[in-house]
Amino acid sequence: MLKTASLQKTAMRTAFAEVLRVATPLMISTGMFSVVLFVDRTLLLRHNPSEMSASMAGGNAFWSVICIFVGIASMTGAIISQYMGTGRPSRVGRLLWQAAFFSLASLPVFLACGLAGEWFFRLTGQPDALIGLETTYFRILMWGGAGEVLQTALSGFFSGTHRTRVIMLVSIASAVVNLFLDVVLIFGIPSTWLGPIAGLFDADVEGRIFHLGIAGAAIASSCSFWFKAMFYVALLTHREIDRDFGIRRGFRVDLRMLKTLIFFGLPSGLMSLTEAGGFTAIVQRIGRLGDVPLQATSMAINFNMIAFIPLVGMSIAASVLVGRHLTETGPEAAVTRVRAALIVGWLYSIAWAVAYVMIPDRLIAFYQWASLMEANSAASIAAESLLWFVAIYVLLDATQLILAGALRGAGDTWFVLAAGAGVSIVSVIVGIAMEPECDAVDQTSIREALLWWWWIITGWVIALAFAMSLRFRSRAWQHKRMV
């Protein structure tokens, strides 16, 4: 009995070490994205508060369009991990080519959706000024959509083969490019900096060029998407990678492999679509309450994203670890890795929950410093109260993300879709059906409606965590395979 306990402790230590080795770079990588998103929106808040609100709505719509494609492309990591576990690395190159073909084929679809952006935003009934900003942001982002799908697909090679430090370094480089372009293109630069060639550019009334506001933020994001994709392309052409994984000799259309990628990836994409669509619907409903509730929601969501997005890295780690261990060492090793990932994710989430409860005013004060907002502004005060909701569900958000990643790594993607879509649809329907009546001039009714939608968001996360926990405990996923 003592020997068994000792073996279990050793297994857990090994699992923790592997989880931290694979997940830490991924958490830093996805964390860099959350930092870029946070700074991007904060810079827009400083430039024009309405632009920050528009960027959240436009960004949500952008994600709703591309998430199916990104979801399909994201399965490359889990499938590659199973190829590695079964000792078939030579199949990796051909899989990457199918993912690349699929990614590039998405470009005309995204551009067509960009043309329909204004029509979509007008359906929301928001003010014309906000619709114009949202449309501009959305249309420009669409040019970068295929780049985001492609970089997601190619990064799967590095996560599936546990080369996660590469993903971290590429993400850091991309973040630097994005932030530099944000500052230059949102606020512009003094024309005097360009010396004799300044006359080639049109300056605004303040003597600045490239002063594009929200359009500049969208251009910066689109450029960063393609930057990451091209960086991965350059890395994959390395001689050793090409030799070991058949990158160049895999250049062909393989319909069977493409169908496998789409079959297992489509549920992930559809789940992301239902979640993004549901969240977009909620944001649009909050936007109908006025600019202050939407700004407050934007502030709270931005801080939520700082905690949430690094956990996506942990979810990816759980996915590739489960995929590899299911095919290499068996279900028990996979379960041990998931347990270790949950413990790390919970510890990380608890730290954020404490901050949301103990120092919400100091967190929101960052916006006041960055945008010169008044400390007692209505949006700031409302945002502080909304952070309490984030503190309530942040631990459960970690749970559902990590368990969903584990299930996807096994190939149980259709259950993840059914659970995620069901919870999302029910949450939005209940939210709309039971939404309190709101008078546009009655601040009390506006606050009640705002809090109602945040309770809906909280209940949504709780239900997702419950569904994923039940499926994981059932162990039905342990018999799934993708290769």
C-alpha positions as semicolon CSV with decimal commas, in nm:
position;residue;x (nm);y (nm);z (nm)
1;M;0,000;0,000;0,000
2;L;0,284;0,238;0,084
3;K;0,452;0,144;-0,241
4;T;0,133;0,227;-0,432
5;A;0,105;0,567;-0,261
6;S;0,467;0,640;-0,341
7;L;0,413;0,550;-0,705
8;Q;0,109;0,777;-0,719
9;K;0,306;1,068;-0,575
10;T;0,584;1,009;-0,825
11;A;0,331;0,997;-1,108
12;M;0,178;1,327;-0,996
13;R;0,519;1,495;-0,969
14;T;0,602;1,376;-1,319
15;A;0,264;1,501;-1,442
16;F;0,311;1,844;-1,283
17;A;0,656;1,876;-1,437
18;E;0,526;1,786;-1,782
19;V;0,222;2,011;-1,756
20;L;0,432;2,307;-1,648
21;R;0,692;2,242;-1,919
22;V;0,431;2,229;-2,194
23;A;0,173;2,471;-2,056
24;T;0,385;2,758;-1,921
25;P;0,505;2,879;-2,263
26;L;0,152;2,840;-2,398
27;M;0,009;3,043;-2,109
28;I;0,268;3,314;-2,170
29;S;0,189;3,302;-2,541
30;T;-0,185;3,337;-2,500
31;G;-0,121;3,582;-2,218
32;M;0,065;3,804;-2,460
33;F;-0,246;3,807;-2,676
34;S;-0,456;3,919;-2,379
35;V;-0,204;4,193;-2,300
36;V;-0,212;4,312;-2,662
37;L;-0,592;4,307;-2,663
38;F;-0,603;4,494;-2,332
39;V;-0,354;4,760;-2,441
40;D;-0,519;4,789;-2,781
41;R;-0,856;4,869;-2,627
42;T;-0,704;5,093;-2,363
43;L;-0,526;5,298;-2,630
44;L;-0,856;5,332;-2,813
45;L;-1,020;5,440;-2,488
46;R;-0,757;5,710;-2,455
47;H;-0,811;5,816;-2,816
48;N;-1,192;5,803;-2,805
49;P;-1,403;5,610;-2,548
50;S;-1,661;5,522;-2,814
51;E;-1,390;5,356;-3,020
52;M;-1,311;5,116;-2,737
53;S;-1,676;5,012;-2,716
54;A;-1,691;4,975;-3,093
55;S;-1,373;4,766;-3,098
56;M;-1,524;4,518;-2,853
57;A;-1,844;4,481;-3,053
58;G;-1,656;4,471;-3,385
59;G;-1,399;4,230;-3,246
60;N;-1,670;3,997;-3,117
61;A;-1,835;3,998;-3,459
62;F;-1,498;3,928;-3,623
63;W;-1,441;3,630;-3,397
64;S;-1,794;3,504;-3,462
65;V;-1,712;3,491;-3,835
66;I;-1,368;3,328;-3,817
67;C;-1,411;3,100;-3,514
68;I;-1,540;2,801;-3,712
69;F;-1,232;2,812;-3,934
70;V;-1,001;2,872;-3,636
71;G;-1,165;2,585;-3,448
72;I;-1,101;2,345;-3,735
73;A;-0,743;2,466;-3,777
74;S;-0,679;2,440;-3,402
75;M;-0,720;2,061;-3,410
76;T;-0,384;2,020;-3,586
77;G;-0,209;2,019;-3,249
78;A;-0,423;1,742;-3,100
79;I;-0,407;1,526;-3,415
80;I;-0,031;1,572;-3,444
81;S;0,008;1,472;-3,079
82;Q;-0,172;1,145;-3,154
83;Y;0,049;1,088;-3,459
84;M;0,350;1,135;-3,232
85;G;0,205;0,898;-2,972
86;T;0,155;0,625;-3,234
87;G;0,504;0,677;-3,380
88;R;0,398;0,823;-3,717
89;P;0,570;1,163;-3,741
90;S;0,596;1,128;-4,120
91;R;0,222;1,203;-4,143
92;V;0,261;1,545;-3,984
93;G;0,380;1,734;-4,293
94;R;0,086;1,627;-4,506
95;L;-0,159;1,722;-4,231
96;L;-0,007;2,070;-4,209
97;W;-0,049;2,119;-4,583
98;Q;-0,419;2,027;-4,563
99;A;-0,461;2,279;-4,282
100;A;-0,276;2,545;-4,485
101;F;-0,492;2,487;-4,794
102;F;-0,802;2,511;-4,578
103;S;-0,680;2,832;-4,411
104;L;-0,604;3,016;-4,736
105;A;-0,938;2,911;-4,886
106;S;-1,110;3,106;-4,606
107;L;-0,987;3,446;-4,730
108;P;-1,262;3,514;-4,990
109;V;-1,525;3,406;-4,738
110;F;-1,397;3,656;-4,483
111;L;-1,378;3,940;-4,733
112;A;-1,737;3,877;-4,839
113;C;-1,846;3,886;-4,474
114;G;-1,663;4,217;-4,433
115;L;-1,880;4,371;-4,703
116;A;-2,191;4,269;-4,507
117;G;-2,063;4,418;-4,182
118;E;-2,262;4,741;-4,187
119;W;-2,586;4,555;-4,260
120;F;-2,526;4,329;-3,959
121;F;-2,448;4,611;-3,717
122;R;-2,757;4,805;-3,825
123;L;-2,969;4,512;-3,713
124;T;-2,858;4,582;-3,356
125;G;-3,031;4,920;-3,345
126;Q;-2,726;5,103;-3,212
127;P;-2,649;5,471;-3,285
128;D;-2,518;5,546;-3,636
129;A;-2,189;5,683;-3,505
130;L;-2,114;5,357;-3,320
131;I;-2,219;5,147;-3,621
132;G;-1,975;5,336;-3,843
133;L;-1,685;5,269;-3,606
134;E;-1,776;4,902;-3,563
135;T;-1,803;4,852;-3,939
136;T;-1,463;5,007;-4,004
137;Y;-1,294;4,792;-3,740
138;F;-1,469;4,474;-3,855
139;R;-1,396;4,516;-4,228
140;I;-1,025;4,576;-4,179
141;L;-0,991;4,283;-3,939
142;M;-1,143;4,058;-4,205
143;W;-0,829;4,105;-4,416
144;G;-0,632;3,943;-4,133
145;G;-0,878;3,660;-4,070
146;A;-0,709;3,407;-4,298
147;G;-0,375;3,492;-4,138
148;E;-0,519;3,411;-3,796
149;V;-0,654;3,078;-3,919
150;L;-0,320;2,992;-4,084
151;Q;-0,109;3,080;-3,780
152;T;-0,343;2,871;-3,562
153;A;-0,299;2,573;-3,792
154;L;0,080;2,601;-3,814
155;S;0,127;2,662;-3,442
156;G;-0,037;2,322;-3,391
157;F;0,286;2,160;-3,511
158;F;0,480;2,318;-3,226
159;S;0,218;2,241;-2,960
160;G;0,160;1,886;-3,087
161;T;0,533;1,810;-3,078
162;H;0,570;1,988;-2,739
163;R;0,788;2,267;-2,882
164;T;0,580;2,522;-2,698
165;R;0,867;2,764;-2,631
166;V;0,868;2,842;-3,002
167;I;0,503;2,948;-2,980
168;M;0,588;3,170;-2,686
169;L;0,873;3,345;-2,868
170;V;0,670;3,398;-3,185
171;S;0,383;3,539;-2,980
172;I;0,612;3,782;-2,799
173;A;0,758;3,901;-3,131
174;S;0,408;3,941;-3,275
175;A;0,295;4,134;-2,967
176;V;0,583;4,379;-3,004
177;V;0,491;4,437;-3,370
178;N;0,125;4,481;-3,283
179;L;0,183;4,727;-3,000
180;F;0,427;4,934;-3,206
181;L;0,179;4,958;-3,493
182;D;-0,102;5,038;-3,248
183;V;0,075;5,344;-3,111
184;V;0,184;5,465;-3,454
185;L;-0,144;5,407;-3,636
186;I;-0,394;5,501;-3,365
187;F;-0,233;5,831;-3,263
188;G;-0,009;5,896;-3,564
189;I;0,341;6,041;-3,557
190;P;0,455;6,403;-3,595
191;S;0,525;6,476;-3,961
192;T;0,847;6,650;-3,855
193;W;0,993;6,311;-3,765
194;L;1,010;6,218;-4,133
195;G;1,218;6,516;-4,234
196;P;1,231;6,588;-4,608
197;I;0,989;6,307;-4,705
198;A;0,711;6,435;-4,478
199;G;0,556;6,616;-4,772
200;L;0,471;6,283;-4,934
201;F;0,207;6,220;-4,669
202;D;-0,109;6,406;-4,571
203;A;-0,094;6,540;-4,215
204;D;-0,396;6,617;-3,997
205;V;-0,464;6,950;-3,829
206;E;-0,224;6,856;-3,548
207;G;0,056;6,787;-3,796
208;R;0,042;6,410;-3,751
209;I;0,044;6,141;-4,019
210;F;-0,092;5,785;-4,003
211;H;-0,343;5,913;-3,745
212;L;-0,612;5,650;-3,809
213;G;-0,777;5,585;-3,471
214;I;-0,983;5,266;-3,466
215;A;-0,888;5,187;-3,826
216;G;-0,523;5,193;-3,723
217;A;-0,590;4,946;-3,442
218;A;-0,755;4,707;-3,688
219;I;-0,465;4,739;-3,935
220;A;-0,217;4,664;-3,656
221;S;-0,407;4,351;-3,554
222;S;-0,437;4,224;-3,912
223;C;-0,064;4,276;-3,970
224;S;0,021;4,086;-3,651
225;F;-0,193;3,788;-3,760
226;W;-0,004;3,756;-4,089
227;F;0,329;3,822;-3,915
228;K;0,279;3,517;-3,693
229;A;0,173;3,301;-3,985
230;M;0,479;3,394;-4,192
231;F;0,707;3,344;-3,892
232;Y;0,579;2,987;-3,854
233;V;0,620;2,924;-4,227
234;A;0,985;3,029;-4,201
235;L;1,044;2,800;-3,903
236;L;0,880;2,499;-4,067
237;T;1,115;2,517;-4,364
238;H;1,411;2,437;-4,136
239;R;1,603;2,140;-4,272
240;E;1,571;1,918;-3,963
241;I;1,197;1,976;-3,928
242;D;1,149;1,915;-4,299
243;R;1,346;1,590;-4,280
244;D;1,184;1,449;-3,965
245;F;0,823;1,541;-4,040
246;G;0,803;1,537;-4,419
247;I;0,704;1,900;-4,466
248;R;0,799;1,942;-4,833
249;R;0,720;1,590;-4,947
250;G;0,377;1,624;-4,782
251;F;0,277;1,891;-5,035
252;R;-0,032;1,738;-5,189
253;V;-0,408;1,737;-5,145
254;D;-0,517;1,448;-4,925
255;L;-0,897;1,456;-4,908
256;R;-0,914;1,181;-4,649
257;M;-0,683;1,364;-4,411
258;L;-0,862;1,694;-4,479
259;K;-1,194;1,527;-4,394
260;T;-1,045;1,399;-4,068
261;L;-0,929;1,748;-3,976
262;I;-1,270;1,897;-4,055
263;F;-1,465;1,616;-3,884
264;F;-1,286;1,656;-3,553
265;G;-1,230;2,031;-3,583
266;L;-1,577;2,138;-3,694
267;P;-1,735;2,077;-3,350
268;S;-1,468;2,299;-3,190
269;G;-1,539;2,571;-3,443
270;L;-1,916;2,542;-3,404
271;M;-1,886;2,556;-3,026
272;S;-1,676;2,869;-3,055
273;L;-1,938;3,011;-3,292
274;T;-2,226;2,948;-3,054
275;E;-2,029;3,090;-2,761
276;A;-1,908;3,392;-2,958
277;G;-2,250;3,444;-3,112
278;G;-2,417;3,422;-2,773
279;F;-2,168;3,659;-2,615
280;T;-2,203;3,900;-2,908
281;A;-2,580;3,893;-2,862
282;I;-2,538;3,974;-2,493
283;V;-2,297;4,259;-2,568
284;Q;-2,542;4,399;-2,822
285;R;-2,823;4,383;-2,565
286;I;-2,602;4,566;-2,316
287;G;-2,518;4,820;-2,588
288;R;-2,888;4,901;-2,615
289;L;-2,875;5,017;-2,253
290;G;-2,641;5,302;-2,346
291;D;-2,276;5,392;-2,380
292;V;-2,196;5,383;-2,005
293;P;-2,309;5,020;-1,950
294;L;-2,123;4,915;-2,264
295;Q;-1,805;5,095;-2,153
296;A;-1,828;4,940;-1,806
297;T;-1,877;4,596;-1,959
298;S;-1,580;4,654;-2,190
299;M;-1,358;4,743;-1,893
300;A;-1,464;4,439;-1,689
301;I;-1,436;4,202;-1,986
302;N;-1,088;4,330;-2,061
303;F;-0,972;4,238;-1,711
304;N;-1,156;3,909;-1,741
305;M;-0,962;3,841;-2,061
306;I;-0,631;3,896;-1,884
307;A;-0,717;3,605;-1,655
308;F;-0,909;3,398;-1,910
309;I;-0,686;3,396;-2,219
310;P;-0,374;3,247;-2,051
311;L;-0,600;2,960;-1,943
312;V;-0,659;2,892;-2,312
313;G;-0,290;2,802;-2,319
314;M;-0,349;2,555;-2,036
315;S;-0,646;2,414;-2,230
316;I;-0,425;2,362;-2,537
317;A;-0,165;2,191;-2,317
318;A;-0,430;1,957;-2,173
319;S;-0,543;1,878;-2,526
320;V;-0,202;1,780;-2,666
321;L;-0,098;1,595;-2,351
322;V;-0,417;1,388;-2,347
323;G;-0,383;1,319;-2,720
324;R;-0,028;1,193;-2,683
325;H;-0,069;0,991;-2,363
326;L;-0,390;0,821;-2,476
327;T;-0,204;0,672;-2,772
328;E;0,137;0,631;-2,609
329;T;0,104;0,542;-2,239
330;G;-0,268;0,493;-2,179
331;P;-0,573;0,663;-2,019
332;E;-0,446;0,676;-1,660
333;A;-0,144;0,886;-1,755
334;A;-0,376;1,117;-1,949
335;V;-0,607;1,155;-1,648
336;T;-0,311;1,237;-1,423
337;R;-0,202;1,517;-1,661
338;V;-0,551;1,666;-1,662
339;R;-0,564;1,665;-1,281
340;A;-0,229;1,840;-1,266
341;A;-0,348;2,096;-1,523
342;L;-0,663;2,163;-1,318
343;I;-0,465;2,226;-1,000
344;V;-0,232;2,471;-1,175
345;G;-0,528;2,642;-1,343
346;W;-0,717;2,675;-1,014
347;L;-0,420;2,825;-0,831
348;Y;-0,377;3,079;-1,110
349;S;-0,750;3,164;-1,110
350;I;-0,769;3,203;-0,733
351;A;-0,500;3,471;-0,746
352;W;-0,709;3,670;-0,995
353;A;-1,031;3,617;-0,799
354;V;-0,867;3,765;-0,489
355;A;-0,755;4,068;-0,690
356;Y;-1,104;4,121;-0,836
357;V;-1,256;4,116;-0,487
358;M;-0,989;4,301;-0,289
359;I;-0,868;4,572;-0,527
360;P;-1,129;4,632;-0,801
361;D;-1,084;5,008;-0,765
362;R;-0,708;4,985;-0,825
363;L;-0,758;4,771;-1,133
364;I;-1,012;5,010;-1,284
365;A;-0,786;5,300;-1,190
366;F;-0,559;5,187;-1,468
367;Y;-0,819;5,305;-1,718
368;Q;-0,841;5,638;-1,541
369;W;-0,465;5,679;-1,570
370;A;-0,451;5,560;-1,930
371;S;-0,746;5,758;-2,063
372;L;-0,761;6,053;-1,825
373;M;-1,113;5,944;-1,718
374;E;-1,249;6,079;-1,393
375;A;-1,210;5,842;-1,101
376;N;-1,578;5,873;-1,013
377;S;-1,711;5,838;-1,369
378;A;-2,026;5,632;-1,403
379;A;-1,853;5,374;-1,624
380;S;-1,566;5,328;-1,376
381;I;-1,798;5,280;-1,079
382;A;-2,011;5,029;-1,269
383;A;-1,704;4,838;-1,389
384;E;-1,580;4,792;-1,031
385;S;-1,905;4,619;-0,935
386;L;-1,892;4,396;-1,245
387;L;-1,551;4,260;-1,145
388;W;-1,726;4,084;-0,856
389;F;-1,907;3,868;-1,111
390;V;-1,575;3,778;-1,271
391;A;-1,442;3,677;-0,929
392;I;-1,740;3,444;-0,885
393;Y;-1,693;3,247;-1,206
394;V;-1,319;3,269;-1,284
395;L;-1,240;2,938;-1,109
396;L;-1,519;2,757;-1,292
397;D;-1,407;2,912;-1,619
398;A;-1,068;2,748;-1,568
399;T;-1,239;2,416;-1,501
400;Q;-1,453;2,415;-1,814
401;L;-1,167;2,533;-2,035
402;I;-0,918;2,269;-1,920
403;L;-1,169;1,983;-1,925
404;A;-1,299;2,085;-2,267
405;G;-0,939;2,089;-2,392
406;A;-0,882;1,741;-2,251
407;L;-1,195;1,606;-2,419
408;R;-1,095;1,762;-2,752
409;G;-0,749;1,608;-2,723
410;A;-0,908;1,265;-2,703
411;G;-1,134;1,336;-3,001
412;D;-1,456;1,378;-2,801
413;T;-1,525;1,702;-2,987
414;W;-1,889;1,637;-3,071
415;F;-1,985;1,615;-2,703
416;V;-1,801;1,941;-2,636
417;L;-2,006;2,097;-2,915
418;A;-2,338;1,960;-2,790
419;A;-2,275;2,077;-2,434
420;G;-2,131;2,415;-2,529
421;A;-2,396;2,497;-2,789
422;G;-2,681;2,383;-2,565
423;V;-2,566;2,594;-2,271
424;S;-2,500;2,899;-2,491
425;I;-2,837;2,890;-2,664
426;V;-3,032;2,835;-2,343
427;S;-2,843;3,117;-2,168
428;V;-2,924;3,373;-2,439
429;I;-3,288;3,263;-2,467
430;V;-3,341;3,284;-2,091
431;G;-3,160;3,618;-2,078
432;I;-3,380;3,776;-2,345
433;A;-3,705;3,616;-2,227
434;M;-3,663;3,729;-1,866
435;E;-3,473;4,055;-1,918
436;P;-3,605;4,328;-1,683
437;E;-3,788;4,615;-1,844
438;C;-3,563;4,913;-1,895
439;D;-3,643;5,283;-1,919
440;A;-3,379;5,477;-2,113
441;V;-3,394;5,765;-1,863
442;D;-3,423;5,556;-1,546
443;Q;-3,073;5,477;-1,418
444;T;-3,202;5,221;-1,168
445;S;-3,371;5,012;-1,436
446;I;-3,061;5,038;-1,656
447;R;-2,843;4,910;-1,372
448;E;-3,084;4,623;-1,302
449;A;-3,076;4,520;-1,668
450;L;-2,695;4,538;-1,674
451;L;-2,663;4,321;-1,363
452;W;-2,916;4,077;-1,506
453;W;-2,698;4,013;-1,812
454;W;-2,393;3,962;-1,594
455;W;-2,582;3,703;-1,390
456;I;-2,660;3,531;-1,720
457;I;-2,288;3,529;-1,809
458;T;-2,205;3,383;-1,467
459;G;-2,470;3,112;-1,493
460;W;-2,345;3,029;-1,842
461;V;-1,993;2,956;-1,714
462;I;-2,121;2,752;-1,419
463;A;-2,333;2,534;-1,648
464;L;-2,040;2,475;-1,886
465;A;-1,814;2,368;-1,598
466;F;-2,081;2,128;-1,471
467;A;-2,134;1,968;-1,814
468;M;-1,762;1,920;-1,886
469;S;-1,702;1,778;-1,537
470;L;-1,974;1,516;-1,580
471;R;-1,836;1,405;-1,915
472;F;-1,480;1,384;-1,788
473;R;-1,584;1,178;-1,486
474;S;-1,778;0,937;-1,712
475;R;-1,450;0,832;-1,878
476;A;-1,631;0,772;-2,211
477;W;-1,374;0,997;-2,375
478;Q;-1,094;0,754;-2,294
479;H;-1,198;0,527;-2,580
480;K;-1,188;0,801;-2,848
481;R;-0,913;0,821;-3,112
482;M;-0,853;1,051;-3,412
483;V;-0,577;0,855;-3,593
